[in-house]
mmCIF file of C-alpha atoms and ligand atoms in Angstrom:
data_model
loop_
_atom_site.group_PDB
_atom_site.id
_atom_site.type_symbol
_atom_site.label_atom_id
_atom_site.label_comp_id
_atom_site.label_asym_id
_atom_site.label_seq_id
_atom_site.Cartn_x
_atom_site.Cartn_y
_atom_site.Cartn_z
ATOM 1 C CA MET F 1 -93.023 -74.454 5.135
ATOM 2 C CA ILE F 2 -96.816 -74.372 5.204
ATOM 3 C CA ASP F 3 -98.511 -71.487 3.448
ATOM 4 C CA ASP F 4 -101.862 -70.656 5.072
ATOM 5 C CA ILE F 5 -103.143 -69.228 1.815
ATOM 6 C CA ILE F 6 -102.456 -72.438 -0.064
ATOM 7 C CA VAL F 7 -104.515 -74.280 2.593
ATOM 8 C CA THR F 8 -107.365 -71.838 1.983
ATOM 9 C CA LYS F 9 -107.042 -72.126 -1.786
ATOM 10 C CA LYS F 10 -107.019 -75.952 -1.686
ATOM 11 C CA ILE F 11 -110.106 -76.106 0.513
ATOM 12 C CA PHE F 12 -112.022 -73.640 -1.625
ATOM 13 C CA GLU F 13 -111.038 -75.304 -4.906
ATOM 14 C CA ARG F 14 -111.726 -78.844 -3.720
ATOM 15 C CA PHE F 15 -115.129 -77.882 -2.290
ATOM 16 C CA SER F 16 -116.148 -76.049 -5.489
ATOM 17 C CA LYS F 17 -115.184 -79.097 -7.521
ATOM 18 C CA ASP F 18 -117.048 -81.526 -5.230
ATOM 19 C CA PHE F 19 -120.139 -79.381 -4.887
ATOM 20 C CA SER F 20 -120.501 -78.611 -8.592
ATOM 21 C CA ASN F 21 -120.366 -82.339 -9.298
ATOM 22 C CA TYR F 22 -123.702 -82.719 -7.459
ATOM 23 C CA PHE F 23 -125.836 -79.946 -8.967
ATOM 24 C CA GLU F 24 -127.740 -82.611 -10.960
ATOM 25 C CA VAL F 25 -128.112 -86.114 -9.548
ATOM 26 C CA ASP F 26 -130.202 -89.246 -9.834
ATOM 27 C CA VAL F 27 -131.244 -89.166 -6.178
ATOM 28 C CA ALA F 28 -130.996 -86.534 -3.448
ATOM 29 C CA VAL F 29 -131.503 -87.552 0.171
ATOM 30 C CA ALA F 30 -132.419 -85.220 3.031
ATOM 31 C CA GLY F 31 -130.909 -86.517 6.268
ATOM 32 C CA ALA F 32 -127.918 -88.779 6.902
ATOM 33 C CA GLY F 33 -129.483 -90.940 9.584
ATOM 34 C CA PRO F 34 -129.371 -94.718 9.213
ATOM 35 C CA ALA F 35 -132.306 -94.829 6.776
ATOM 36 C CA GLY F 36 -130.977 -92.074 4.512
ATOM 37 C CA MET F 37 -127.445 -93.445 4.442
ATOM 38 C CA ILE F 38 -128.502 -97.035 3.758
ATOM 39 C CA ALA F 39 -130.744 -95.825 0.909
ATOM 40 C CA ALA F 40 -127.842 -93.804 -0.503
ATOM 41 C CA LYS F 41 -125.447 -96.720 -0.144
ATOM 42 C CA TYR F 42 -127.624 -99.161 -2.121
ATOM 43 C CA LEU F 43 -128.384 -96.594 -4.814
ATOM 44 C CA ALA F 44 -124.727 -95.698 -5.214
ATOM 45 C CA LYS F 45 -123.795 -99.374 -5.330
ATOM 46 C CA HIS F 46 -126.043 -99.576 -8.388
ATOM 47 C CA ASP F 47 -124.076 -96.753 -10.002
ATOM 48 C CA LYS F 48 -126.629 -94.048 -9.343
ATOM 49 C CA LYS F 49 -125.405 -90.560 -8.618
ATOM 50 C CA VAL F 50 -126.522 -89.830 -5.066
ATOM 51 C CA VAL F 51 -126.097 -86.876 -2.767
ATOM 52 C CA VAL F 52 -127.077 -86.693 0.909
ATOM 53 C CA PHE F 53 -127.518 -83.417 2.759
ATOM 54 C CA GLU F 54 -127.145 -83.556 6.522
ATOM 55 C CA ARG F 55 -127.993 -80.644 8.791
ATOM 56 C CA LYS F 56 -125.545 -81.575 11.519
ATOM 57 C CA LEU F 57 -121.768 -81.886 11.389
ATOM 58 C CA SER F 58 -121.881 -85.633 11.911
ATOM 59 C CA PRO F 59 -123.879 -88.099 9.849
ATOM 60 C CA GLY F 60 -125.617 -90.811 11.890
ATOM 61 C CA GLY F 61 -128.760 -89.128 13.199
ATOM 62 C CA GLY F 62 -130.270 -90.876 16.188
ATOM 63 C CA MET F 63 -128.090 -93.952 15.969
ATOM 64 C CA TRP F 64 -125.035 -92.736 17.911
ATOM 65 C CA GLY F 65 -126.932 -92.513 21.162
ATOM 66 C CA GLY F 66 -128.289 -96.091 21.181
ATOM 67 C CA GLY F 67 -130.974 -96.364 23.856
ATOM 68 C CA MET F 68 -131.007 -93.518 26.370
ATOM 69 C CA THR F 69 -127.312 -92.952 25.560
ATOM 70 C CA PHE F 70 -126.322 -96.545 26.332
ATOM 71 C CA PRO F 71 -124.372 -96.874 23.067
ATOM 72 C CA ILE F 72 -125.991 -100.114 21.953
ATOM 73 C CA ILE F 73 -128.553 -100.758 19.240
ATOM 74 C CA ILE F 74 -130.693 -103.816 18.576
ATOM 75 C CA VAL F 75 -131.470 -105.337 15.199
ATOM 76 C CA GLN F 76 -133.467 -108.403 14.364
ATOM 77 C CA GLU F 77 -132.907 -111.435 12.162
ATOM 78 C CA GLU F 78 -134.349 -109.929 8.929
ATOM 79 C CA SER F 79 -132.092 -106.876 9.014
ATOM 80 C CA LYS F 80 -128.867 -108.173 10.516
ATOM 81 C CA LYS F 81 -127.486 -108.992 7.069
ATOM 82 C CA ILE F 82 -127.329 -105.274 6.240
ATOM 83 C CA LEU F 83 -124.935 -104.732 9.147
ATOM 84 C CA GLU F 84 -123.016 -107.950 8.516
ATOM 85 C CA GLU F 85 -122.356 -106.856 4.911
ATOM 86 C CA ILE F 86 -120.401 -103.904 6.287
ATOM 87 C CA ASN F 87 -118.643 -105.847 9.036
ATOM 88 C CA VAL F 88 -120.506 -104.513 12.045
ATOM 89 C CA LYS F 89 -119.951 -106.998 14.866
ATOM 90 C CA LEU F 90 -123.182 -108.402 16.278
ATOM 91 C CA ASP F 91 -123.774 -110.208 19.543
ATOM 92 C CA LYS F 92 -126.628 -112.621 19.538
ATOM 93 C CA ALA F 93 -128.501 -111.772 22.667
ATOM 94 C CA GLU F 94 -131.566 -113.978 22.671
ATOM 95 C CA GLU F 95 -134.548 -114.963 20.559
ATOM 96 C CA GLY F 96 -133.343 -113.266 17.408
ATOM 97 C CA TYR F 97 -132.440 -109.902 18.970
ATOM 98 C CA TYR F 98 -128.882 -108.948 17.988
ATOM 99 C CA SER F 99 -126.992 -106.109 19.647
ATOM 100 C CA ALA F 100 -124.321 -103.899 18.117
ATOM 101 C CA ASP F 101 -122.137 -101.047 19.326
ATOM 102 C CA SER F 102 -123.915 -97.900 18.108
ATOM 103 C CA VAL F 103 -120.690 -95.990 17.444
ATOM 104 C CA GLU F 104 -119.319 -98.873 15.381
ATOM 105 C CA ALA F 105 -122.610 -99.267 13.484
ATOM 106 C CA CYS F 106 -122.879 -95.544 12.770
ATOM 107 C CA SER F 107 -119.334 -95.070 11.590
ATOM 108 C CA LYS F 108 -119.355 -98.213 9.449
ATOM 109 C CA ILE F 109 -122.670 -97.266 7.793
ATOM 110 C CA CYS F 110 -121.207 -93.844 7.041
ATOM 111 C CA THR F 111 -117.990 -95.318 5.630
ATOM 112 C CA ALA F 112 -119.889 -97.883 3.554
ATOM 113 C CA THR F 113 -122.134 -95.150 2.134
ATOM 114 C CA ILE F 114 -119.164 -93.071 1.047
ATOM 115 C CA ASP F 115 -117.229 -96.091 -0.233
ATOM 116 C CA ALA F 116 -120.234 -97.129 -2.331
ATOM 117 C CA GLY F 117 -119.892 -93.769 -4.094
ATOM 118 C CA ALA F 118 -122.559 -91.585 -2.457
ATOM 119 C CA LYS F 119 -121.608 -88.053 -1.475
ATOM 120 C CA ILE F 120 -122.550 -86.730 1.952
ATOM 121 C CA PHE F 121 -122.481 -82.983 2.492
ATOM 122 C CA ASN F 122 -122.708 -82.109 6.169
ATOM 123 C CA ALA F 123 -123.822 -78.836 7.760
ATOM 124 C CA ILE F 124 -126.315 -78.267 4.928
ATOM 125 C CA SER F 125 -130.084 -78.276 5.507
ATOM 126 C CA VAL F 126 -132.870 -78.922 3.045
ATOM 127 C CA GLU F 127 -135.296 -76.046 3.399
ATOM 128 C CA ASP F 128 -137.588 -76.453 0.396
ATOM 129 C CA VAL F 129 -138.164 -78.505 -2.753
ATOM 130 C CA LEU F 130 -137.978 -77.769 -6.461
ATOM 131 C CA ILE F 131 -141.153 -78.634 -8.294
ATOM 132 C CA ARG F 132 -141.994 -78.880 -11.976
ATOM 133 C CA ASN F 133 -145.058 -80.346 -13.695
ATOM 134 C CA ASN F 134 -146.412 -81.488 -10.313
ATOM 135 C CA LYS F 135 -143.311 -83.569 -9.618
ATOM 136 C CA ILE F 136 -140.650 -82.850 -7.044
ATOM 137 C CA ASN F 137 -137.355 -82.677 -8.834
ATOM 138 C CA GLY F 138 -134.832 -81.308 -6.421
ATOM 139 C CA PHE F 139 -133.973 -79.749 -3.096
ATOM 140 C CA VAL F 140 -133.494 -76.167 -2.033
ATOM 141 C CA ILE F 141 -130.569 -76.050 0.381
ATOM 142 C CA ASN F 142 -128.795 -73.680 2.686
ATOM 143 C CA TRP F 143 -125.985 -73.784 5.231
ATOM 144 C CA SER F 144 -127.275 -74.996 8.577
ATOM 145 C CA ALA F 145 -125.323 -72.150 10.180
ATOM 146 C CA VAL F 146 -127.447 -69.659 8.233
ATOM 147 C CA GLU F 147 -130.596 -71.397 9.435
ATOM 148 C CA ILE F 148 -129.404 -71.561 13.056
ATOM 149 C CA ALA F 149 -128.345 -67.896 13.070
ATOM 150 C CA GLY F 150 -131.670 -66.909 11.502
ATOM 151 C CA LEU F 151 -129.892 -64.945 8.795
ATOM 152 C CA HIS F 152 -131.899 -63.754 5.824
ATOM 153 C CA VAL F 153 -129.901 -65.498 3.103
ATOM 154 C CA ASP F 154 -131.441 -66.958 -0.028
ATOM 155 C CA PRO F 155 -130.763 -70.637 -0.612
ATOM 156 C CA LEU F 156 -129.434 -72.528 -3.661
ATOM 157 C CA SER F 157 -130.900 -75.566 -5.428
ATOM 158 C CA ILE F 158 -129.890 -78.921 -6.820
ATOM 159 C CA ARG F 159 -131.885 -81.021 -9.293
ATOM 160 C CA ALA F 160 -132.663 -84.716 -8.741
ATOM 161 C CA LYS F 161 -134.705 -87.320 -10.614
ATOM 162 C CA TYR F 162 -135.928 -88.580 -7.233
ATOM 163 C CA CYS F 163 -135.742 -87.231 -3.696
ATOM 164 C CA ILE F 164 -135.943 -89.004 -0.349
ATOM 165 C CA ASP F 165 -137.166 -87.499 2.901
ATOM 166 C CA ALA F 166 -135.104 -89.320 5.543
ATOM 167 C CA THR F 167 -135.224 -86.545 8.118
ATOM 168 C CA GLY F 168 -136.448 -88.740 10.977
ATOM 169 C CA HIS F 169 -139.276 -87.932 13.378
ATOM 170 C CA ALA F 170 -139.712 -84.401 12.006
ATOM 171 C CA ALA F 171 -140.417 -85.530 8.396
ATOM 172 C CA GLU F 172 -139.267 -82.063 7.398
ATOM 173 C CA VAL F 173 -139.469 -82.372 3.633
ATOM 174 C CA CYS F 174 -142.965 -83.880 3.742
ATOM 175 C CA LYS F 175 -144.029 -81.037 6.043
ATOM 176 C CA ILE F 176 -142.809 -78.522 3.497
ATOM 177 C CA VAL F 177 -144.625 -80.348 0.693
ATOM 178 C CA GLN F 178 -147.827 -80.518 2.743
ATOM 179 C CA LYS F 179 -147.628 -76.793 3.443
ATOM 180 C CA LYS F 180 -146.569 -75.482 0.073
ATOM 181 C CA VAL F 181 -147.207 -77.993 -2.659
ATOM 182 C CA GLY F 182 -150.346 -80.014 -2.097
ATOM 183 C CA ARG F 183 -151.926 -83.280 -1.070
ATOM 184 C CA LEU F 184 -149.629 -86.067 0.068
ATOM 185 C CA ASN F 185 -150.248 -89.698 -0.800
ATOM 186 C CA THR F 186 -151.676 -90.445 2.676
ATOM 187 C CA PRO F 187 -155.263 -91.303 3.677
ATOM 188 C CA SER F 188 -156.030 -87.721 4.734
ATOM 189 C CA GLY F 189 -153.695 -86.103 2.207
ATOM 190 C CA LYS F 190 -151.827 -84.684 5.192
ATOM 191 C CA ILE F 191 -149.169 -85.889 7.624
ATOM 192 C CA GLU F 192 -150.955 -88.388 9.873
ATOM 193 C CA GLU F 193 -148.493 -87.812 12.774
ATOM 194 C CA GLU F 194 -146.355 -90.343 14.608
ATOM 195 C CA LYS F 195 -147.948 -92.490 17.323
ATOM 196 C CA SER F 196 -146.602 -93.590 20.720
ATOM 197 C CA MET F 197 -144.001 -96.292 21.044
ATOM 198 C CA CYS F 198 -144.730 -99.840 19.965
ATOM 199 C CA ALA F 199 -141.687 -101.554 18.452
ATOM 200 C CA GLU F 200 -143.662 -104.586 17.322
ATOM 201 C CA ILE F 201 -145.905 -102.527 15.013
ATOM 202 C CA GLY F 202 -143.503 -99.674 14.279
ATOM 203 C CA GLU F 203 -140.786 -101.942 12.924
ATOM 204 C CA LYS F 204 -143.188 -103.534 10.474
ATOM 205 C CA THR F 205 -144.967 -100.384 9.353
ATOM 206 C CA VAL F 206 -141.777 -98.402 8.804
ATOM 207 C CA VAL F 207 -140.979 -100.705 5.901
ATOM 208 C CA GLU F 208 -144.561 -100.755 4.576
ATOM 209 C CA ASN F 209 -144.731 -96.963 4.805
ATOM 210 C CA THR F 210 -141.554 -96.467 2.792
ATOM 211 C CA ARG F 211 -143.030 -95.301 -0.475
ATOM 212 C CA GLU F 212 -143.605 -92.414 -2.866
ATOM 213 C CA VAL F 213 -145.449 -89.868 -0.769
ATOM 214 C CA TYR F 214 -145.675 -87.288 -3.553
ATOM 215 C CA PRO F 215 -144.591 -87.668 -7.190
ATOM 216 C CA GLY F 216 -140.807 -87.675 -7.141
ATOM 217 C CA LEU F 217 -140.532 -87.814 -3.347
ATOM 218 C CA PHE F 218 -140.055 -91.001 -1.317
ATOM 219 C CA VAL F 219 -140.175 -91.127 2.450
ATOM 220 C CA ALA F 220 -137.935 -93.468 4.452
ATOM 221 C CA GLY F 221 -137.060 -94.270 8.039
ATOM 222 C CA MET F 222 -138.841 -92.735 10.999
ATOM 223 C CA ALA F 223 -140.218 -90.027 8.700
ATOM 224 C CA ALA F 224 -142.285 -92.734 6.969
ATOM 225 C CA ASN F 225 -144.019 -93.663 10.212
ATOM 226 C CA ALA F 226 -144.509 -90.004 11.123
ATOM 227 C CA VAL F 227 -146.133 -89.305 7.764
ATOM 228 C CA TYR F 228 -148.364 -92.391 7.744
ATOM 229 C CA GLY F 229 -149.404 -92.201 11.410
ATOM 230 C CA ALA F 230 -147.552 -95.238 12.763
ATOM 231 C CA PRO F 231 -145.739 -95.801 16.068
ATOM 232 C CA ARG F 232 -142.151 -95.003 16.992
ATOM 233 C CA MET F 233 -139.994 -97.931 18.031
ATOM 234 C CA GLY F 234 -137.050 -96.736 20.129
ATOM 235 C CA PRO F 235 -133.531 -98.143 19.828
ATOM 236 C CA ILE F 236 -134.317 -101.107 17.605
ATOM 237 C CA PHE F 237 -132.914 -100.162 14.208
ATOM 238 C CA GLY F 238 -133.679 -103.063 11.884
ATOM 239 C CA GLY F 239 -136.693 -101.278 10.409
ATOM 240 C CA MET F 240 -134.615 -98.171 9.628
ATOM 241 C CA LEU F 241 -132.088 -100.243 7.706
ATOM 242 C CA LEU F 242 -134.754 -102.205 5.825
ATOM 243 C CA SER F 243 -136.635 -98.999 5.070
ATOM 244 C CA GLY F 244 -133.527 -97.385 3.575
ATOM 245 C CA LYS F 245 -132.945 -100.469 1.465
ATOM 246 C CA LYS F 246 -136.569 -100.546 0.306
ATOM 247 C CA ALA F 247 -136.454 -96.851 -0.688
ATOM 248 C CA ALA F 248 -133.387 -97.619 -2.799
ATOM 249 C CA GLU F 249 -135.036 -100.646 -4.412
ATOM 250 C CA GLU F 250 -138.220 -98.720 -5.254
ATOM 251 C CA ILE F 251 -136.264 -95.873 -6.807
ATOM 252 C CA LEU F 252 -134.010 -98.280 -8.727
ATOM 253 C CA LYS F 253 -137.143 -99.795 -10.310
ATOM 254 C CA ARG F 254 -138.125 -96.317 -11.527
ATOM 255 C CA LEU F 255 -134.688 -95.334 -12.706
ATOM 256 C CA GLY F 256 -134.126 -98.645 -14.454
HETATM 257 O O1 LIG M 301 -133.342 -89.113 13.047
HETATM 258 P P1 LIG M 301 -132.574 -89.977 12.142
HETATM 259 O O2 LIG M 301 -131.629 -90.954 12.725
HETATM 260 O O3 LIG M 301 -133.645 -90.670 11.147
HETATM 261 P P2 LIG M 301 -133.827 -92.181 10.662
HETATM 262 O O4 LIG M 301 -132.737 -92.563 9.746
HETATM 263 O O5 LIG M 301 -133.647 -93.034 11.990
HETATM 264 C C1 LIG M 301 -134.477 -92.848 13.106
HETATM 265 C C2 LIG M 301 -133.737 -93.308 14.337
HETATM 266 O O6 LIG M 301 -132.550 -92.593 14.525
HETATM 267 C C3 LIG M 301 -134.557 -93.207 15.609
HETATM 268 C C4 LIG M 301 -135.611 -94.204 15.676
HETATM 269 C C5 LIG M 301 -135.218 -95.629 15.362
HETATM 270 O O7 LIG M 301 -135.654 -96.472 16.173
HETATM 271 O O8 LIG M 301 -136.726 -93.914 15.965
HETATM 272 O O9 LIG M 301 -135.066 -91.904 15.757
HETATM 273 O O10 LIG M 301 -135.213 -92.275 10.209
HETATM 274 O O11 LIG M 301 -131.745 -89.078 11.123
HETATM 275 C C6 LIG M 301 -132.332 -88.010 10.451
HETATM 276 C C7 LIG M 301 -131.221 -87.049 10.057
HETATM 277 O O12 LIG M 301 -131.772 -86.022 9.265
HETATM 278 C C8 LIG M 301 -131.174 -84.785 9.620
HETATM 279 C C9 LIG M 301 -130.947 -84.887 11.106
HETATM 280 O O13 LIG M 301 -129.941 -83.994 11.543
HETATM 281 C C10 LIG M 301 -130.569 -86.352 11.257
HETATM 282 O O14 LIG M 301 -129.172 -86.547 11.201
HETATM 283 N N1 LIG M 301 -132.105 -83.734 9.194
HETATM 284 C C11 LIG M 301 -133.314 -83.433 9.740
HETATM 285 N N2 LIG M 301 -133.902 -82.459 9.034
HETATM 286 C C12 LIG M 301 -133.047 -82.134 8.032
HETATM 287 C C13 LIG M 301 -131.897 -82.940 8.140
HETATM 288 C C14 LIG M 301 -133.072 -81.181 6.970
HETATM 289 N N3 LIG M 301 -134.125 -80.371 6.776
HETATM 290 N N4 LIG M 301 -132.020 -81.109 6.132
HETATM 291 C C15 LIG M 301 -130.937 -81.928 6.301
HETATM 292 N N5 LIG M 301 -130.861 -82.833 7.299
#
């Protein structure tokens, strides 16, 4: 016999237990795209307590769709190791361009992130930051369903020693900080805005632009290029992976 109420009770109890375990963390990540998940994976592998909040039901961001929904992604020599470490099968196409199945890459990155010990909460959006002594020290979160329905519901907060904006093209956390908190660590102090596609430059700058954009807040992945005014790069994902890894390495240096 299956008791519907026991199912309800188990879900509620397990979620309360999981969620309360992540009220205070070492690192909180906004966005479970490739950059955010790879950052979380490396941090968790170094025994840091990491939580990722993803607006959508499925982690993976823009990786599932490959290029124009052809479910294939490209990575280059420097980044292919990150996928090899998690057993993503790569075809060597030509001249150092490797292709992978986007569904395989996405699901294996997600699995590796969770197996490393990071926690991903889906259907939760970051809508603001916590700030103390001019340092960002947490996220303000709400159910994505509340946001989508436009309901007037106050959010809740979690505290983190460091936060990462890995929200992709929209750079949502940096936008909030620009609007509400103050000057970003960019040439103009504002978001410089993403430029048109150029994979050659975009892939390089996305790693260079992965840095602390405001005390306590790092930016990674496509958000880094959006914030620092660099080009997009389309379905080549090596830079996203390297950016996530760099964000983790920079934060590990701070956390010790
Ligand atoms: O967009 P996304 O995949 O960002 P990324 O990791 O990778 C970029 C590439 O997909 C692609 C590209 C590469 O060549 O240009 O665009 O930098 O993943 C960002 C994730 O963040 C979620 C969003 O649903 C997506 O899954 N997200 C966005 N805003 C929020 C958020 C928010 N405020 N709170 C929580 N999640």
